[in-house]
């Protein structure tokens, strides 16, 4: 696997704010790379640095084996991008927008039918000659994707591409990303706060928090199949916490949230834990083992803080 | 580069707001022409009241050339606002729409983008002035006819032969284009710092107002800086309507009274334009695009 993106020790400071802090990661050819983090974690800033929109304070970015700062044009010729919501010229038609951007993207001169074909990929062929100001957010997003693909880039950077989309729009974007990866062998880096969506499409993940890398790897490396989080909702969480802290399960406590208590344990321990809470006469409303990426993400980004709270 | 310029012009002329300026110029010129057509003779009598007592003035005084001069004097104060509406929006407007970041993800250098947008602003400025020239000069010539032009100064009158006027207007409009391009450069430069166009438009107009006040104030402390203010030099086009006279105090056809002053004024405006363009490139290349 050739690395398409190789980021080393990348940092960005905005005066006193450290938006990205010594971040290093690698995206390989053919990857659908999920880039996760809470709002303000530094995802967009990182993607903007990959696109030369923001100058790094320090660090190195190599793309396609070339240094971004010395080979910007060559790299951008092979890259398509959507940054947050797709904003295009609202006073132009979809066709005029894609025609305009195709001219500056290094695609060469595309014929009218080729441009209409690009719009057809995202299902906008029937609205090609409508002004974009009449489009819904989902249609604008799809147009943005079509524009990002006009020059047939090898790498596609998508920053929150499903922002503002309805469930059907989200599914469409998800399917399009999968199609681009599998059928057209594109490398895709996609950031999103919809972790369940990312879990469905990405083969590798990077999770960052407060600008720092928490973990990078593929799904099987990140999620220990033997361990799971258990979320407990009771009638009286305060009492339940006291009972659990006094029990053998105290070391398993991870977090106490507004309505739930979270524990981390081996999957084989779940039946014994179930029996224990019955013996302790904890009035349980719900009991949910959690295995999703979202749970893993929350575990990484919030539970450490919660554990400190529990200890106090 | 040529393709980028075409794209920028396409974007400018696809926006309805672009035509507000053309509409405003047409309306203002039309109103002045209508007013002078209906009541122009009274205006001329008032302007020549001192001369009429001593001289017998005959001919078509209120001709197209004089009307154009009156229009230029009035409009060149207001046209900067119309130029600023577009120039100060070129970067900030795109930042506001979110299209700037999309444009910058394409394989184009930031210098190319700045140059293309700047030249597009220049083309727009020239087109607005050509439109103004057609209405103010050619339409006035058609409505009011032509004759010798009387350039009314305080204390004296310059009489320009009708055959000696047209080239002066061509030069005056070229100079006015330079002056308006200076305004466009300033608006364009300020638009780099903002994410919406209101700030740079207001800032540009504020600078023009302050500089104009400084240019006209007759206070010794400001006299040293006056020659370096672009607003002082923007009225340099009037220099084309001052002629040299011979020993018989007759105007020398084809002459300009003080060509050095006109050239110096043009030089200062070019210095502003180049300086603001270079500054725009330097600032934009360093800017983080966060919009």
XYZ file of C-alpha atoms in Angstrom:
603
model
C 0.000 0.000 0.000
C 1.400 3.383 -0.999
C 0.814 6.221 1.429
C -1.257 8.927 -0.263
C -1.140 11.264 2.726
C 1.694 11.269 5.191
C 1.409 13.846 7.938
C 4.244 14.277 10.420
C 4.201 16.319 13.598
C 1.645 18.786 12.237
C 0.646 21.704 14.468
C -1.423 24.832 14.056
C -1.596 27.611 16.597
C -4.052 30.516 16.395
C -2.447 32.969 18.811
C -2.921 31.219 22.184
C -5.171 28.458 20.846
C -3.534 25.196 19.829
C -5.946 23.871 17.196
C -3.761 20.951 16.085
C -0.969 19.600 18.232
C 1.846 17.454 16.799
C -0.493 15.312 14.721
C 0.923 12.444 12.666
C -1.014 9.981 10.528
C -0.899 8.102 7.254
C -3.642 7.467 4.707
C -2.905 4.657 2.272
C -4.052 4.270 -1.305
C -7.583 2.873 -1.461
C -8.400 3.715 2.150
C -11.676 5.157 3.282
C -10.164 6.921 6.222
C -12.540 8.055 8.984
C -11.359 11.202 10.715
C -13.172 11.565 14.011
C -13.250 14.069 16.790
C -15.616 16.275 18.722
C -16.532 19.736 17.479
C -13.433 21.898 17.821
C -11.125 18.883 17.975
C -9.110 20.174 15.013
C -10.501 18.060 12.146
C -11.431 20.937 9.855
C -8.191 22.773 10.562
C -6.244 19.628 9.658
C -8.181 19.155 6.414
C -7.708 22.841 5.570
C -3.961 22.377 6.075
C -4.052 19.383 3.713
C -5.635 21.683 1.124
C -3.227 24.591 1.690
C -6.036 26.788 2.954
C -4.371 27.136 6.339
C -0.625 27.393 6.866
C 0.726 24.979 9.495
C 2.693 26.410 12.380
C 4.987 23.408 12.123
C 5.119 19.924 10.676
C 5.321 18.237 7.324
C 2.625 17.172 4.877
C 3.471 14.790 2.058
C 0.815 13.819 -0.470
C 1.398 11.437 -3.357
C 5.026 11.359 -2.205
C 5.444 15.114 -2.739
C 5.839 17.908 -0.258
C 2.631 19.951 -0.157
C 4.398 23.284 0.251
C 6.629 22.850 -2.789
C 4.261 20.865 -5.048
C 0.917 22.421 -4.194
C -0.444 22.593 -7.751
C 0.538 19.030 -8.655
C -1.073 17.729 -5.479
C -4.281 19.751 -5.811
C -4.672 18.512 -9.399
C -5.097 15.024 -7.954
C -7.311 16.075 -5.049
C -11.010 16.862 -4.774
C -12.562 18.329 -1.670
C -15.641 19.466 0.159
C -15.029 21.538 3.252
C -17.973 21.557 5.640
C -21.082 22.626 3.755
C -20.806 22.801 0.029
C -20.992 26.451 -0.975
C -21.231 27.232 -4.651
C -22.305 30.300 -6.624
C -26.008 30.576 -5.850
C -26.706 32.992 -8.684
C -25.387 30.503 -11.248
C -26.991 27.271 -12.436
C -25.655 23.859 -11.422
C -24.254 23.444 -14.937
C -22.538 26.852 -14.871
C -21.022 26.027 -11.482
C -19.603 22.679 -12.542
C -18.400 24.133 -15.850
C -16.671 27.007 -14.058
C -14.917 24.801 -11.523
C -13.963 22.177 -14.099
C -12.030 24.863 -15.988
C -9.872 25.685 -12.956
C -9.498 22.158 -11.621
C -7.133 20.938 -14.304
C -9.764 18.710 -15.893
C -9.102 20.111 -19.334
C -11.957 21.151 -21.568
C -14.976 19.002 -20.819
C -17.878 18.815 -23.244
C -21.409 19.660 -22.265
C -22.377 15.989 -22.208
C -19.407 15.109 -19.997
C -20.413 17.784 -17.505
C -24.009 16.598 -17.574
C -22.742 13.068 -16.919
C -20.947 14.376 -13.828
C -24.205 15.885 -12.618
C -25.964 12.601 -13.354
C -23.589 10.775 -10.976
C -25.072 12.791 -8.115
C -28.602 12.749 -9.528
C -28.774 16.397 -10.551
C -29.096 16.006 -14.315
C -32.733 17.135 -14.254
C -31.851 20.322 -12.393
C -28.694 21.126 -14.339
C -30.015 24.419 -15.634
C -31.738 25.591 -12.455
C -30.173 28.322 -10.350
C -28.470 26.914 -7.265
C -30.388 29.357 -5.044
C -33.451 27.184 -5.659
C -31.647 24.043 -4.392
C -32.077 22.344 -1.040
C -29.009 21.882 1.175
C -28.828 18.246 0.120
C -28.800 19.170 -3.558
C -26.075 21.753 -2.959
C -24.054 19.105 -1.153
C -24.449 16.711 -4.059
C -23.431 19.453 -6.473
C -20.364 20.057 -4.301
C -19.452 16.389 -4.611
C -19.916 16.509 -8.384
C -17.614 19.555 -8.527
C -15.043 17.768 -6.379
C -15.071 14.856 -8.827
C -14.948 16.744 -12.148
C -11.205 16.324 -12.640
C -11.274 12.650 -11.638
C -9.079 13.095 -8.535
C -7.268 10.188 -6.916
C -7.824 11.564 -3.426
C -11.071 12.988 -2.067
C -11.152 14.980 1.169
C -14.617 15.313 2.661
C -15.086 17.454 5.739
C -18.462 16.716 7.314
C -20.037 15.894 3.925
C -23.377 14.885 5.442
C -23.911 18.157 7.322
C -27.457 19.373 6.897
C -28.615 16.340 4.940
C -31.773 14.375 5.610
C -31.507 10.609 6.244
C -31.916 9.807 2.543
C -29.234 12.358 1.652
C -26.891 10.862 4.247
C -27.455 7.385 2.824
C -26.846 8.708 -0.719
C -23.529 10.282 0.284
C -22.519 7.115 2.125
C -23.271 4.991 -0.924
C -21.443 7.416 -3.180
C -18.317 7.240 -0.999
C -18.433 3.458 -1.041
C -18.934 3.473 -4.803
C -15.978 5.846 -5.295
C -13.776 3.683 -3.143
C -14.757 0.274 -4.469
C -15.590 0.920 -8.122
C -13.250 3.804 -8.891
C -10.430 2.977 -6.466
C -10.411 6.455 -4.940
C -8.762 7.197 -1.642
C -11.190 9.034 0.628
C -10.536 10.904 3.853
C -13.842 11.710 5.493
C -14.515 13.536 8.716
C -17.898 13.463 10.333
C -19.643 13.704 13.651
C -22.062 11.003 12.498
C -19.933 8.167 13.804
C -22.405 5.463 12.908
C -22.113 6.570 9.271
C -18.325 6.536 9.360
C -18.385 3.060 10.879
C -20.330 1.847 7.861
C -17.854 3.113 5.280
C -14.361 3.544 6.751
C -11.742 0.817 6.918
C -9.327 2.904 8.994
C -9.893 5.545 11.639
C -8.125 8.427 13.307
C -9.599 9.838 16.477
C -8.369 13.221 17.688
C -9.259 15.295 20.718
C -8.181 18.863 21.467
C -5.889 18.743 18.437
C -4.041 15.619 19.568
C -4.148 12.111 18.164
C -5.844 9.686 20.499
C -5.691 6.603 18.339
C -5.210 5.515 14.727
C -5.843 2.109 13.204
C -8.368 -0.184 11.606
C -11.605 -1.279 13.228
C -10.307 -4.604 14.513
C -7.279 -2.910 16.065
C -9.341 -0.215 17.732
C -12.173 -2.223 19.198
C -11.096 -5.016 21.540
C -13.663 -7.668 20.682
C -13.432 -9.102 24.200
C -14.248 -5.839 25.978
C -17.448 -3.858 25.963
C -19.080 -0.902 27.600
C -22.269 -1.484 29.558
C -24.694 1.356 30.024
C -27.018 1.108 32.984
C -30.095 3.236 33.519
C -31.703 2.978 36.971
C -34.538 4.572 38.896
C -32.072 6.044 41.388
C -28.631 6.536 39.876
C -27.124 8.118 42.995
C -27.972 5.101 45.141
C -26.913 2.707 42.408
C -23.522 4.457 42.166
C -22.955 4.048 45.908
C -23.831 0.336 45.776
C -21.588 -0.265 42.745
C -18.656 1.632 44.290
C -18.913 -0.603 47.349
C -19.071 -3.770 45.245
C -16.476 -5.810 43.328
C -17.579 -3.888 40.219
C -16.158 -0.564 41.418
C -13.025 -0.973 39.291
C -15.219 -1.356 36.204
C -16.945 1.997 36.636
C -16.184 4.353 33.783
C -18.626 7.229 33.892
C -21.724 8.625 35.450
C -23.798 10.598 33.051
C -27.021 12.504 33.587
C -29.257 9.444 33.276
C -26.888 6.510 33.017
C -23.908 4.783 34.594
C -21.244 3.328 32.295
C -19.028 0.345 33.133
C -16.350 -1.388 31.094
C -15.944 -5.130 31.368
C -15.124 -8.337 29.583
C -18.086 -9.676 27.641
C -17.918 -12.930 29.624
C -18.522 -10.976 32.830
C -21.869 -9.624 31.675
C -24.021 -12.515 33.064
C -22.329 -12.279 36.490
C -22.769 -8.504 36.524
C -26.401 -8.951 35.634
C -26.900 -11.263 38.589
C -25.037 -8.873 40.911
C -27.210 -5.892 40.201
C -30.271 -8.032 40.921
C -28.724 -9.098 44.263
C -27.820 -5.507 45.086
C -31.483 -4.641 44.452
C -30.611 -1.875 42.034
C -33.855 -0.865 40.256
C -32.715 -1.198 36.633
C -34.649 0.561 33.871
C -32.365 -0.529 31.044
C -29.149 -2.466 30.530
C -27.250 -1.987 27.265
C -23.912 -3.457 26.192
C -22.413 -1.039 23.639
C -20.060 -2.032 20.819
C -20.330 0.752 18.267
C -17.719 3.205 17.077
C -19.715 5.942 18.737
C -19.359 4.203 22.102
C -15.660 3.717 21.513
C -15.303 7.355 20.501
C -17.158 8.578 23.583
C -15.103 6.257 25.727
C -11.902 7.790 24.380
C -12.961 11.405 24.401
C -15.142 11.732 27.498
C -14.747 8.845 29.873
C -11.293 9.760 31.099
C -12.743 13.001 32.400
C -15.674 11.133 33.932
C -13.423 8.679 35.747
C -11.730 11.570 37.464
C -15.134 12.837 38.514
C -16.066 9.422 39.936
C -12.779 9.215 41.845
C -13.489 12.582 43.418
C -4.551 33.291 -16.370
C -6.711 34.351 -19.336
C -9.187 31.613 -18.446
C -9.275 32.745 -14.823
C -9.939 36.308 -15.934
C -12.792 35.112 -18.154
C -14.260 33.210 -15.208
C -14.031 36.232 -12.936
C -15.697 38.443 -15.532
C -18.376 35.800 -16.075
C -19.083 35.807 -12.330
C -19.166 39.610 -12.104
C -21.504 40.071 -15.054
C -23.802 37.222 -13.995
C -24.629 39.036 -10.753
C -27.632 41.358 -10.905
C -25.963 43.818 -8.510
C -23.332 44.567 -11.157
C -25.938 46.303 -13.252
C -27.034 48.587 -10.407
C -23.959 50.711 -11.148
C -24.781 50.932 -14.847
C -28.406 51.786 -13.986
C -27.303 54.430 -11.487
C -24.934 56.070 -13.993
C -27.636 56.039 -16.689
C -30.171 57.554 -14.280
C -27.821 60.276 -13.014
C -26.601 61.255 -16.475
C -30.186 61.221 -17.769
C -31.406 63.454 -14.951
C -28.621 65.999 -15.527
C -29.201 65.994 -19.288
C -32.957 66.407 -18.821
C -32.454 69.258 -16.352
C -30.035 71.067 -18.672
C -32.275 70.502 -21.697
C -35.272 71.981 -19.909
C -33.577 74.767 -17.990
C -29.989 74.857 -19.230
C -30.087 78.361 -20.677
C -30.931 79.834 -17.266
C -27.997 77.905 -15.845
C -25.656 79.235 -18.532
C -26.906 82.796 -18.091
C -26.207 82.507 -14.382
C -22.721 81.100 -14.971
C -21.850 83.814 -17.527
C -23.501 86.715 -15.723
C -20.197 88.541 -15.138
C -18.864 87.941 -18.636
C -22.117 88.923 -20.354
C -21.747 92.456 -19.041
C -18.457 92.926 -20.929
C -18.656 90.469 -23.836
C -21.164 89.471 -26.442
C -21.170 85.678 -26.269
C -22.755 83.926 -29.237
C -23.107 80.362 -30.418
C -24.269 77.097 -28.934
C -22.815 77.574 -25.456
C -24.747 74.726 -23.868
C -23.332 72.143 -26.255
C -22.550 68.482 -25.720
C -18.951 69.152 -24.708
C -19.902 71.529 -21.907
C -22.689 69.225 -20.730
C -20.218 66.339 -20.547
C -17.818 68.490 -18.501
C -20.601 69.371 -16.055
C -21.596 65.700 -15.784
C -18.014 64.574 -15.189
C -17.544 67.124 -12.433
C -20.648 65.904 -10.676
C -20.346 62.180 -11.282
C -16.697 61.504 -10.623
C -17.425 62.205 -6.973
C -20.054 59.453 -6.858
C -18.698 56.852 -9.254
C -16.102 55.652 -6.675
C -18.990 54.350 -4.576
C -20.262 52.297 -7.508
C -16.774 50.961 -8.234
C -16.282 50.084 -4.566
C -19.530 48.081 -4.481
C -17.960 45.537 -6.820
C -14.223 45.787 -6.066
C -14.598 45.516 -2.289
C -16.790 42.459 -2.741
C -14.448 40.438 -4.916
C -12.637 38.576 -2.133
C -14.824 39.249 0.898
C -17.994 38.357 -1.013
C -16.540 34.989 -1.967
C -15.395 34.442 1.604
C -18.924 35.202 2.762
C -20.476 32.801 0.241
C -17.938 30.103 1.118
C -16.794 29.812 -2.491
C -13.334 31.233 -1.769
C -12.226 28.071 -0.016
C -13.607 25.925 -2.832
C -11.731 28.034 -5.382
C -8.509 27.767 -3.396
C -8.708 23.975 -3.303
C -8.206 24.017 -7.065
C -4.727 23.930 -8.606
C -4.399 27.692 -8.978
C -1.909 29.820 -7.105
C -3.152 32.568 -4.850
C -1.218 35.116 -6.900
C -3.105 34.013 -10.030
C -6.422 34.383 -8.206
C -5.555 37.883 -6.986
C -4.336 38.986 -10.415
C -7.395 37.563 -12.180
C -9.770 39.240 -9.752
C -7.863 42.508 -9.871
C -7.873 42.622 -13.667
C -11.567 41.722 -13.623
C -12.166 44.703 -11.316
C -10.157 46.795 -13.802
C -12.249 45.601 -16.750
C -15.452 46.352 -14.825
C -14.147 49.855 -13.993
C -13.236 50.545 -17.620
C -16.588 49.264 -18.849
C -18.458 51.485 -16.409
C -16.430 54.487 -17.559
C -16.927 53.643 -21.241
C -20.656 53.374 -20.559
C -20.485 56.733 -18.800
C -18.510 58.231 -21.678
C -21.066 57.028 -24.211
C -23.929 58.565 -22.241
C -22.202 61.710 -20.995
C -20.273 62.598 -24.154
C -21.820 60.990 -27.202
C -25.430 61.208 -26.072
C -24.897 64.810 -24.953
C -23.337 65.618 -28.338
C -26.386 64.073 -29.993
C -28.865 65.961 -27.801
C -27.128 69.336 -27.414
C -24.976 69.462 -30.548
C -21.348 70.616 -30.692
C -19.552 73.924 -30.711
C -16.577 75.538 -29.018
C -16.412 74.632 -25.368
C -16.263 77.274 -22.675
C -14.425 76.026 -19.614
C -15.635 78.327 -16.860
C -12.926 79.026 -14.304
C -13.054 81.333 -11.318
C -12.003 84.680 -12.753
C -11.524 83.628 -16.388
C -12.881 81.461 -19.184
C -10.985 79.031 -21.363
C -12.388 78.777 -24.876
C -11.589 75.482 -26.562
C -12.164 75.111 -30.283
C -14.689 72.390 -31.073
C -12.043 70.609 -33.128
C -9.708 70.650 -30.118
C -12.029 69.103 -27.537
C -12.667 65.464 -28.393
C -9.114 64.206 -27.836
C -9.133 65.976 -24.469
C -12.169 63.945 -23.432
C -10.500 60.729 -24.541
C -7.504 61.598 -22.337
C -9.756 62.749 -19.495
C -11.666 59.462 -19.497
C -8.394 57.503 -19.568
C -7.183 59.519 -16.585
C -10.527 59.010 -14.838
C -10.117 55.276 -15.435
C -6.768 55.437 -13.660
C -8.353 57.336 -10.765
C -11.205 54.850 -10.492
C -8.785 51.939 -10.709
C -7.024 53.408 -7.673
C -10.322 53.339 -5.808
C -10.932 49.783 -7.028
C -7.452 48.759 -5.818
C -8.119 50.180 -2.382
C -11.494 48.420 -2.099
C -9.975 45.219 -3.404
C -7.087 45.361 -0.916
C -9.432 45.931 2.023
C -11.704 43.095 0.894
C -8.914 40.613 1.676
C -9.247 41.320 5.380
C -12.984 40.721 5.702
C -15.452 37.868 5.410
C -18.310 40.083 4.247
C -18.347 42.992 1.839
C -19.975 45.640 4.049
C -16.810 46.277 6.074
C -14.474 46.898 3.111
C -17.078 49.006 1.259
C -17.597 51.259 4.293
C -13.848 51.369 5.001
C -13.028 52.338 1.392
C -15.625 55.090 1.312
C -14.475 56.348 4.715
C -10.881 56.600 3.479
C -12.038 58.453 0.352
C -14.114 60.882 2.433
C -11.283 61.544 4.910
C -8.686 61.950 2.142
C -11.025 64.237 0.169
C -11.527 66.442 3.217
C -7.764 66.558 3.777
C -7.262 67.372 0.076
C -9.627 70.326 0.183
C -8.804 71.710 3.636
C -6.574 74.734 3.325
C -4.696 74.216 6.568
C -0.868 74.535 6.325
C -0.156 71.408 8.362
C -1.979 69.249 5.780
C -0.403 70.921 2.735
C 2.703 68.732 2.953
C 0.723 65.502 2.624
C -1.855 66.714 0.105
C 0.188 65.883 -3.013
C 0.537 62.283 -1.835
C -3.177 61.684 -1.295
C -4.779 59.907 -4.223
C -7.909 62.018 -3.794
C -5.863 65.134 -4.565
C -4.662 63.588 -7.815
C -7.997 62.092 -8.865
C -9.168 65.423 -10.270
C -6.077 65.606 -12.475
C -8.295 64.923 -15.535
C -9.281 68.597 -15.465
C -5.703 69.409 -16.518
C -6.576 68.289 -20.045
C -8.972 71.232 -20.340
C -6.387 73.889 -19.449
C -4.553 75.150 -22.522
C -1.437 77.159 -23.186
C -1.947 80.582 -24.679
C 0.221 82.476 -27.142
C 1.407 86.056 -26.824
C -1.975 87.261 -28.087
C -3.617 85.383 -25.258
C -5.163 82.906 -27.687
C -5.423 79.212 -26.891
C -2.836 77.029 -28.629
C -4.666 74.136 -30.217
C -3.526 70.727 -29.020
C -1.715 72.074 -25.956
C -2.021 71.340 -22.260
C -1.082 74.094 -19.863
C 0.735 71.921 -17.358
C 1.424 68.428 -18.738
C 3.996 67.720 -16.021
C 1.391 68.135 -13.329
C -0.966 65.748 -15.141
C 1.824 63.205 -15.568
C 2.844 63.522 -11.931
C -0.769 62.996 -10.841
C -1.012 59.914 -13.076
C 2.301 58.637 -11.688
C 1.100 58.930 -8.096
C -2.114 57.066 -8.971
C -0.116 54.302 -10.711
C 2.098 54.089 -7.616
C -1.012 53.582 -5.457
C -2.404 50.945 -7.823
C 0.810 48.928 -8.008
C 1.450 49.300 -4.275
C -2.036 48.134 -3.329
C -1.883 45.235 -5.790
C 1.469 44.023 -4.447
C 0.211 44.420 -0.875
C -2.929 42.431 -1.802
C -0.813 39.565 -3.164
C 1.489 39.502 -0.128
C -1.353 39.592 2.415
C -3.511 37.058 0.563
C -0.657 34.580 0.200
C -0.141 34.599 3.958
C -3.818 34.503 4.891
C -5.390 31.483 6.529
C -8.732 30.777 4.878
C -11.095 30.088 7.767
C -14.366 31.263 6.196
